[in-house]
Amino acid sequence: MEPETMATFELKNLDECLEKHLPAEELKEVKRILYGVEKDNTLKLPESAYQTAEQNGFEIKGYSFEARPEELRKPRLVRIGAIQNSIALPTTAPIEKQREGIWRKVKLMIKAAAEAGCNIVCTQEAWTMPFAFCTREKFPWCEFAEEAEHGPTTKMMSELAKAYNMVIIHSILERDMEHGETIWNTAVVISNSGRYMGKHRKNHIPRVGDFNESTYYFEGNTGHPVFETEFGKLAINICYGRHHPQNWMMFGLNGAEIVFNPSATIGRLSEPLWGIEARNAAIANSYFTVAINRVGTEEFPNEYTSGDGKAAHKEFGPFYGSTYVAAPDGSRTPSLSRCEDGLLVTEVDLNLCRQVKDFWGFRMTQRLPLYAESLSKAAALDFQPQIVREK
């Protein structure tokens, strides 16, 4: 089998296709059904942000979600920036040059996010490197690993967070110097003061297709932390964790208002799931979700084999981008491009989280004791499924 491709034609995104072929009134109704919005929620951004994007070759889009006006609480408006990008240099280039190339690219995107008034910015999964875990080769890819708190990427991001007064969440390959120099897939949270707040390690590790990540790191050991920042309570559900509803649920139980899903996922493997999972999590847990995916196809020096019978190949991808934000009421933004670098800016009112809880009552009716008892039984070695059969 040949490595998969997007299609015989390049579909940048669904919106572009709809706008090209549907009359205005039909388009409005189709978008209402697809995105759950009754009116145009496009957010006009400062001209400087558009100029930075145009000058540096990346897409920028803005949208907003409103909440009901309240008498006792002021609106809690927060602007979120989500960054998707391709790598900057071939995977055969020196490691330091590859990383510096991506740094330069993403620093400009963070600059545009600051110009657009973003309070929080999040990168894609393992943003400082190619997603080389498909190869199962330890070298040179392990050289990209760095300390979460004191590594060069966190140092750089801390300076940007302080300069722009924004919280930055960035996802790296972590080297744990205190515990045998082991490697983890980790998201680092930096406050708008520029201080390191903490980290979260990926809870669920894929073993499917070209995703051979367990060769490099195991499941995380940091639980489900929620980071209380000036701009809301934030959590990170890294990539494959989005397939696990319990993972999303635990961040909600710990009080998250925005859960980011920095990812690296490809083509037909997961694209049918992509627009559903983070949106469903937002609905089920009454918080905002931010699904972020890288773009492009990455070619590696040596052929590698897949877990699904494909012939040996060198290319991994295409990563299909399509970054979007979903709200607790089930509405969502359109996606960024499937094939271009991009910055998605979304203004949200965090008051919507409580309003949806009050309206739907999902948290009130979720019956945690019932499921805690059932899950405890299911985890036991002598578990017997509760199946009723005809006698």
Short mmCIF file of C-alpha atoms in Angstrom, two decimals:
data_model
loop_
_atom_site.label_atom_id
_atom_site.label_comp_id
_atom_site.label_asym_id
_atom_site.label_seq_id
_atom_site.Cartn_x
_atom_site.Cartn_y
_atom_site.Cartn_z
CA MET A 1 0.00 0.00 0.00
CA GLU A 2 1.18 3.51 -0.74
CA PRO A 3 1.31 6.14 2.01
CA GLU A 4 -2.10 7.79 2.14
CA THR A 5 -2.77 11.17 0.59
CA MET A 6 -5.43 13.75 1.36
CA ALA A 7 -7.32 13.30 -1.90
CA THR A 8 -6.88 13.71 -5.64
CA PHE A 9 -7.59 17.40 -5.00
CA GLU A 10 -6.61 19.56 -2.04
CA LEU A 11 -9.57 20.56 0.09
CA LYS A 12 -8.34 23.41 2.25
CA ASN A 13 -11.31 23.21 4.57
CA LEU A 14 -15.02 22.49 4.61
CA ASP A 15 -16.02 26.15 4.83
CA GLU A 16 -14.24 27.03 1.63
CA CYS A 17 -16.13 24.27 -0.17
CA LEU A 18 -19.50 25.28 1.29
CA GLU A 19 -19.03 28.96 0.49
CA LYS A 20 -18.05 28.11 -3.06
CA HIS A 21 -21.11 26.00 -3.82
CA LEU A 22 -24.02 27.13 -1.61
CA PRO A 23 -26.24 30.21 -1.96
CA ALA A 24 -26.08 32.62 0.98
CA GLU A 25 -29.34 31.60 2.68
CA GLU A 26 -28.63 27.87 2.37
CA LEU A 27 -25.09 28.43 3.61
CA LYS A 28 -26.40 30.20 6.72
CA GLU A 29 -28.72 27.31 7.58
CA VAL A 30 -26.06 24.67 6.85
CA LYS A 31 -23.61 26.46 9.15
CA ARG A 32 -26.28 26.66 11.86
CA ILE A 33 -26.70 22.89 11.68
CA LEU A 34 -22.96 22.14 11.42
CA TYR A 35 -21.65 24.61 13.97
CA GLY A 36 -24.61 25.27 16.25
CA VAL A 37 -24.50 29.06 15.85
CA GLU A 38 -27.53 31.18 15.04
CA LYS A 39 -25.59 34.16 13.71
CA ASP A 40 -22.22 35.00 12.23
CA ASN A 41 -19.68 34.77 15.06
CA THR A 42 -16.67 35.99 13.10
CA LEU A 43 -14.36 38.08 15.28
CA LYS A 44 -12.67 41.08 13.66
CA LEU A 45 -9.02 41.20 14.69
CA PRO A 46 -6.60 44.13 14.77
CA GLU A 47 -5.05 44.91 11.40
CA SER A 48 -1.55 44.38 12.78
CA ALA A 49 -2.35 40.70 13.45
CA TYR A 50 -3.55 40.18 9.88
CA GLN A 51 -0.42 41.90 8.57
CA THR A 52 1.89 39.70 10.64
CA ALA A 53 0.11 36.61 9.35
CA GLU A 54 0.24 37.73 5.72
CA GLN A 55 3.90 38.73 5.89
CA ASN A 56 4.88 35.39 7.38
CA GLY A 57 2.67 33.06 5.37
CA PHE A 58 0.17 31.70 7.86
CA GLU A 59 -3.60 31.77 8.11
CA ILE A 60 -5.35 33.70 10.86
CA LYS A 61 -9.04 33.50 11.78
CA GLY A 62 -11.13 34.89 14.61
CA TYR A 63 -14.44 33.81 16.15
CA SER A 64 -16.36 34.49 19.37
CA PHE A 65 -18.81 32.77 21.72
CA GLU A 66 -21.23 34.78 23.84
CA ALA A 67 -22.92 34.02 27.14
CA ARG A 68 -26.17 35.38 28.58
CA PRO A 69 -25.80 38.71 30.41
CA GLU A 70 -25.98 38.17 34.18
CA GLU A 71 -26.95 40.57 36.94
CA LEU A 72 -24.44 39.44 39.56
CA ARG A 73 -21.44 38.41 37.45
CA LYS A 74 -19.58 40.45 34.89
CA PRO A 75 -18.66 38.77 31.58
CA ARG A 76 -15.43 36.74 31.87
CA LEU A 77 -14.03 37.35 28.41
CA VAL A 78 -10.90 35.44 27.45
CA ARG A 79 -9.14 35.26 24.08
CA ILE A 80 -7.57 31.94 23.17
CA GLY A 81 -4.90 31.45 20.51
CA ALA A 82 -4.40 27.97 19.02
CA ILE A 83 -1.39 27.39 16.76
CA GLN A 84 -1.01 24.70 14.10
CA ASN A 85 2.16 24.43 12.03
CA SER A 86 4.36 22.30 9.84
CA ILE A 87 8.04 21.67 10.52
CA ALA A 88 10.48 24.25 9.15
CA LEU A 89 13.36 22.17 7.74
CA PRO A 90 13.87 18.63 6.38
CA THR A 91 14.25 15.95 9.06
CA THR A 92 17.82 15.40 7.83
CA ALA A 93 18.90 18.90 8.92
CA PRO A 94 20.92 19.26 12.18
CA ILE A 95 18.73 18.93 15.26
CA GLU A 96 19.49 22.41 16.55
CA LYS A 97 18.71 23.97 13.16
CA GLN A 98 15.40 22.10 12.93
CA ARG A 99 14.34 23.30 16.36
CA GLU A 100 15.47 26.87 15.76
CA GLY A 101 13.56 26.93 12.46
CA ILE A 102 10.34 25.92 14.20
CA TRP A 103 11.02 28.38 17.02
CA ARG A 104 11.33 31.26 14.55
CA LYS A 105 8.10 30.30 12.81
CA VAL A 106 6.03 29.89 15.98
CA LYS A 107 7.43 33.00 17.69
CA LEU A 108 5.95 35.05 14.86
CA MET A 109 2.61 33.31 15.31
CA ILE A 110 2.69 34.09 19.04
CA LYS A 111 3.45 37.71 18.13
CA ALA A 112 0.31 37.75 15.97
CA ALA A 113 -1.63 36.19 18.86
CA ALA A 114 -0.47 39.01 21.12
CA GLU A 115 -1.47 41.58 18.51
CA ALA A 116 -4.88 39.89 18.37
CA GLY A 117 -5.28 40.30 22.13
CA CYS A 118 -4.90 36.65 23.11
CA ASN A 119 -4.69 35.91 26.84
CA ILE A 120 -3.80 32.22 26.37
CA VAL A 121 -1.86 30.49 23.60
CA CYS A 122 -1.40 26.76 23.10
CA THR A 123 0.83 24.93 20.62
CA GLN A 124 0.32 21.56 18.94
CA GLU A 125 1.75 18.34 20.38
CA ALA A 126 5.57 18.02 20.39
CA TRP A 127 5.75 21.33 18.54
CA THR A 128 9.55 21.71 18.59
CA MET A 129 10.26 18.64 16.43
CA PRO A 130 9.06 16.38 13.65
CA PHE A 131 6.70 13.67 14.89
CA ALA A 132 9.43 11.07 14.53
CA PHE A 133 7.94 8.44 16.84
CA CYS A 134 6.74 6.51 13.79
CA THR A 135 10.32 5.45 13.04
CA ARG A 136 11.02 3.58 16.30
CA GLU A 137 14.56 4.93 15.98
CA LYS A 138 16.04 6.39 19.17
CA PHE A 139 18.64 8.47 17.41
CA PRO A 140 18.76 11.30 16.61
CA TRP A 141 15.16 11.94 17.71
CA CYS A 142 15.73 11.59 21.46
CA GLU A 143 18.04 14.59 21.21
CA PHE A 144 14.95 16.80 20.91
CA ALA A 145 14.00 15.95 24.51
CA GLU A 146 14.53 18.72 27.07
CA GLU A 147 13.68 19.59 30.66
CA ALA A 148 10.16 20.83 31.24
CA GLU A 149 10.99 23.63 33.68
CA HIS A 150 14.56 24.59 32.79
CA GLY A 151 14.85 23.60 29.13
CA PRO A 152 15.62 26.11 26.37
CA THR A 153 12.10 26.08 24.92
CA THR A 154 10.44 26.84 28.25
CA LYS A 155 12.99 29.59 28.85
CA MET A 156 12.11 31.18 25.51
CA MET A 157 8.38 30.77 26.04
CA SER A 158 8.62 32.25 29.53
CA GLU A 159 10.13 35.41 28.08
CA LEU A 160 7.31 35.65 25.53
CA ALA A 161 4.62 34.98 28.16
CA LYS A 162 5.91 37.79 30.34
CA ALA A 163 6.43 40.21 27.44
CA TYR A 164 2.93 39.62 26.04
CA ASN A 165 1.11 39.12 29.37
CA MET A 166 -0.28 35.77 28.20
CA VAL A 167 -0.45 32.23 29.52
CA ILE A 168 1.44 29.87 27.20
CA ILE A 169 0.89 26.12 27.04
CA HIS A 170 3.51 24.30 25.00
CA SER A 171 3.90 20.59 24.37
CA ILE A 172 7.38 19.04 24.27
CA LEU A 173 9.33 15.82 24.46
CA GLU A 174 10.42 16.00 28.11
CA ARG A 175 13.69 14.75 29.58
CA ASP A 176 13.21 14.05 33.31
CA MET A 177 16.64 14.69 34.79
CA GLU A 178 15.55 13.76 38.33
CA HIS A 179 14.32 10.29 37.41
CA GLY A 180 16.90 8.51 35.32
CA GLU A 181 16.75 10.95 32.40
CA THR A 182 13.60 9.23 31.20
CA ILE A 183 11.46 10.69 28.41
CA TRP A 184 7.82 11.80 28.56
CA ASN A 185 5.29 13.46 26.27
CA THR A 186 4.57 16.59 28.27
CA ALA A 187 2.67 19.87 28.18
CA VAL A 188 4.21 22.78 30.08
CA VAL A 189 2.14 25.66 31.50
CA ILE A 190 3.69 29.11 31.88
CA SER A 191 1.75 31.91 33.59
CA ASN A 192 1.38 35.40 32.17
CA SER A 193 4.02 36.50 34.71
CA GLY A 194 6.50 34.31 32.82
CA ARG A 195 6.76 31.81 35.69
CA TYR A 196 6.67 28.04 35.22
CA MET A 197 3.38 26.78 36.74
CA GLY A 198 3.72 23.07 36.15
CA LYS A 199 3.33 20.29 33.63
CA HIS A 200 1.06 17.47 32.60
CA ARG A 201 2.17 14.22 30.99
CA LYS A 202 0.18 12.39 28.33
CA ASN A 203 -2.15 9.88 29.97
CA HIS A 204 -2.91 7.60 27.02
CA ILE A 205 -0.31 6.36 24.52
CA PRO A 206 -1.36 5.08 21.06
CA ARG A 207 -0.32 1.77 19.58
CA VAL A 208 -1.99 2.04 16.21
CA GLY A 209 -0.80 2.36 12.60
CA ASP A 210 2.38 4.44 12.40
CA PHE A 211 2.06 5.71 15.97
CA ASN A 212 4.82 3.84 17.79
CA GLU A 213 5.11 6.22 20.72
CA SER A 214 5.46 3.57 23.44
CA THR A 215 8.97 2.93 22.07
CA TYR A 216 9.93 6.30 23.58
CA TYR A 217 7.67 6.96 26.58
CA PHE A 218 4.92 5.39 28.65
CA GLU A 219 1.64 6.65 30.07
CA GLY A 220 1.91 9.77 32.21
CA ASN A 221 1.93 9.92 36.01
CA THR A 222 0.63 13.44 36.70
CA GLY A 223 -3.09 12.67 37.06
CA HIS A 224 -5.50 15.31 35.76
CA PRO A 225 -4.18 18.68 36.93
CA VAL A 226 -6.08 21.92 36.38
CA PHE A 227 -4.04 25.12 36.35
CA GLU A 228 -5.74 28.13 37.92
CA THR A 229 -4.57 31.18 35.97
CA GLU A 230 -5.61 34.81 35.73
CA PHE A 231 -7.58 33.85 32.61
CA GLY A 232 -9.42 30.79 33.85
CA LYS A 233 -8.89 27.21 34.97
CA LEU A 234 -7.00 25.35 32.25
CA ALA A 235 -6.18 21.71 31.56
CA ILE A 236 -4.45 19.75 28.81
CA ASN A 237 -5.69 16.46 27.36
CA ILE A 238 -2.78 15.50 25.12
CA CYS A 239 -3.59 13.97 21.70
CA TYR A 240 -4.69 10.31 22.05
CA GLY A 241 -6.35 11.08 25.37
CA ARG A 242 -9.22 12.64 23.41
CA HIS A 243 -10.41 9.11 22.54
CA HIS A 244 -11.02 8.41 26.23
CA PRO A 245 -14.15 10.06 27.70
CA GLN A 246 -13.00 9.37 31.26
CA ASN A 247 -9.88 11.45 30.63
CA TRP A 248 -11.96 14.44 29.57
CA MET A 249 -14.32 13.85 32.51
CA MET A 250 -11.60 13.98 35.15
CA PHE A 251 -10.39 17.39 34.02
CA GLY A 252 -13.97 18.59 34.35
CA LEU A 253 -14.34 17.12 37.83
CA ASN A 254 -11.21 19.02 38.82
CA GLY A 255 -12.82 22.27 37.72
CA ALA A 256 -11.44 22.95 34.23
CA GLU A 257 -13.10 25.70 32.20
CA ILE A 258 -10.94 25.29 29.08
CA VAL A 259 -9.32 21.99 28.07
CA PHE A 260 -6.71 22.04 25.33
CA ASN A 261 -6.06 19.03 23.12
CA PRO A 262 -2.63 19.50 21.46
CA SER A 263 -2.39 16.73 18.88
CA ALA A 264 -0.54 15.19 15.96
CA THR A 265 -2.87 12.98 13.95
CA ILE A 266 -3.17 12.01 10.33
CA GLY A 267 -5.47 11.59 7.36
CA ARG A 268 -8.04 8.87 7.17
CA LEU A 269 -6.89 7.30 10.43
CA SER A 270 -8.71 9.84 12.60
CA GLU A 271 -10.24 12.63 10.53
CA PRO A 272 -13.80 11.23 10.80
CA LEU A 273 -13.41 11.38 14.60
CA TRP A 274 -11.72 14.77 14.80
CA GLY A 275 -14.71 17.10 14.67
CA ILE A 276 -16.71 14.95 17.09
CA GLU A 277 -14.55 14.06 20.07
CA ALA A 278 -13.48 17.45 21.44
CA ARG A 279 -16.92 18.88 20.69
CA ASN A 280 -18.63 16.03 22.50
CA ALA A 281 -16.27 16.51 25.46
CA ALA A 282 -17.23 20.18 25.65
CA ILE A 283 -20.91 19.21 25.79
CA ALA A 284 -20.52 16.35 28.28
CA ASN A 285 -18.32 18.31 30.68
CA SER A 286 -19.67 21.87 30.36
CA TYR A 287 -16.35 23.48 29.42
CA PHE A 288 -14.61 24.84 26.33
CA THR A 289 -12.31 22.58 24.33
CA VAL A 290 -9.51 23.56 21.95
CA ALA A 291 -8.50 20.85 19.45
CA ILE A 292 -5.13 21.55 17.79
CA ASN A 293 -3.42 19.47 15.10
CA ARG A 294 -0.22 19.93 13.10
CA VAL A 295 -0.09 20.15 9.29
CA GLY A 296 2.04 18.71 6.51
CA THR A 297 3.73 15.42 5.63
CA GLU A 298 7.07 14.63 7.25
CA GLU A 299 9.67 12.51 5.46
CA PHE A 300 12.32 10.60 7.39
CA PRO A 301 15.72 9.31 6.21
CA ASN A 302 14.99 5.60 6.66
CA GLU A 303 12.00 3.49 5.73
CA TYR A 304 9.87 2.15 8.56
CA THR A 305 6.99 -0.31 8.76
CA SER A 306 3.47 0.19 10.08
CA GLY A 307 1.28 -1.71 12.48
CA ASP A 308 -1.43 -1.97 9.81
CA GLY A 309 0.30 -3.88 7.00
CA LYS A 310 1.46 -0.96 4.86
CA ALA A 311 4.62 -1.40 2.85
CA ALA A 312 7.73 0.17 4.35
CA HIS A 313 7.75 3.92 3.73
CA LYS A 314 9.50 7.14 4.75
CA GLU A 315 6.60 9.58 4.93
CA PHE A 316 4.39 10.23 7.93
CA GLY A 317 1.20 12.12 7.24
CA PRO A 318 -0.56 14.05 6.03
CA PHE A 319 -1.34 15.77 9.30
CA TYR A 320 -4.60 17.52 8.53
CA GLY A 321 -4.63 20.58 10.81
CA SER A 322 -8.31 21.57 11.18
CA THR A 323 -7.84 23.23 14.57
CA TYR A 324 -11.13 24.37 16.16
CA VAL A 325 -12.75 25.45 19.44
CA ALA A 326 -15.96 23.97 20.87
CA ALA A 327 -18.21 25.53 23.50
CA PRO A 328 -20.13 23.83 26.33
CA ASP A 329 -23.46 24.53 24.59
CA GLY A 330 -22.40 22.35 21.63
CA SER A 331 -21.53 25.18 19.25
CA ARG A 332 -18.10 25.34 17.64
CA THR A 333 -15.93 27.43 15.38
CA PRO A 334 -15.14 26.51 11.81
CA SER A 335 -11.74 24.86 11.42
CA LEU A 336 -8.45 26.23 10.30
CA SER A 337 -6.99 24.89 7.07
CA ARG A 338 -6.23 21.20 6.58
CA CYS A 339 -2.90 22.01 4.93
CA GLU A 340 -1.56 25.43 6.04
CA ASP A 341 0.06 26.90 9.13
CA GLY A 342 -2.50 28.86 11.09
CA LEU A 343 -3.56 30.76 14.19
CA LEU A 344 -7.12 30.46 15.45
CA VAL A 345 -8.21 33.27 17.78
CA THR A 346 -11.39 32.66 19.77
CA GLU A 347 -12.97 34.96 22.31
CA VAL A 348 -15.04 33.12 24.90
CA ASP A 349 -17.12 34.14 27.89
CA LEU A 350 -16.35 31.66 30.66
CA ASN A 351 -19.70 32.42 32.27
CA LEU A 352 -21.18 30.11 29.65
CA CYS A 353 -19.76 27.09 31.51
CA ARG A 354 -21.96 27.60 34.57
CA GLN A 355 -24.93 28.66 32.47
CA VAL A 356 -24.83 25.38 30.55
CA LYS A 357 -24.49 23.41 33.79
CA ASP A 358 -27.59 25.13 35.11
CA PHE A 359 -29.54 24.58 31.88
CA TRP A 360 -28.73 20.95 31.08
CA GLY A 361 -27.89 19.62 34.55
CA PHE A 362 -25.31 17.15 33.25
CA ARG A 363 -23.08 17.56 36.29
CA MET A 364 -26.03 17.27 38.66
CA THR A 365 -27.27 14.06 37.02
CA GLN A 366 -23.97 12.30 36.28
CA ARG A 367 -24.25 9.88 39.28
CA LEU A 368 -20.59 9.51 40.14
CA PRO A 369 -21.12 7.01 43.01
CA LEU A 370 -22.91 4.61 40.65
CA TYR A 371 -20.06 4.66 38.13
CA ALA A 372 -17.36 4.61 40.78
CA GLU A 373 -18.83 1.37 42.10
CA SER A 374 -19.20 -0.11 38.61
CA LEU A 375 -15.69 0.87 37.55
CA SER A 376 -14.24 -0.54 40.74
CA LYS A 377 -15.86 -3.86 39.94
CA ALA A 378 -14.75 -3.72 36.29
CA ALA A 379 -11.13 -3.17 37.33
CA ALA A 380 -11.08 -6.30 39.52
CA LEU A 381 -9.49 -9.49 38.20
CA ASP A 382 -12.64 -11.49 38.97
CA PHE A 383 -14.96 -9.08 37.13
CA GLN A 384 -18.02 -10.56 35.48
CA PRO A 385 -19.92 -8.41 32.95
CA GLN A 386 -23.55 -7.69 33.89
CA ILE A 387 -25.21 -9.57 31.05
CA VAL A 388 -28.75 -10.93 31.24
CA ARG A 389 -29.48 -13.97 29.06
CA GLU A 390 -32.68 -15.75 28.23
CA LYS A 391 -33.32 -18.81 30.39
#
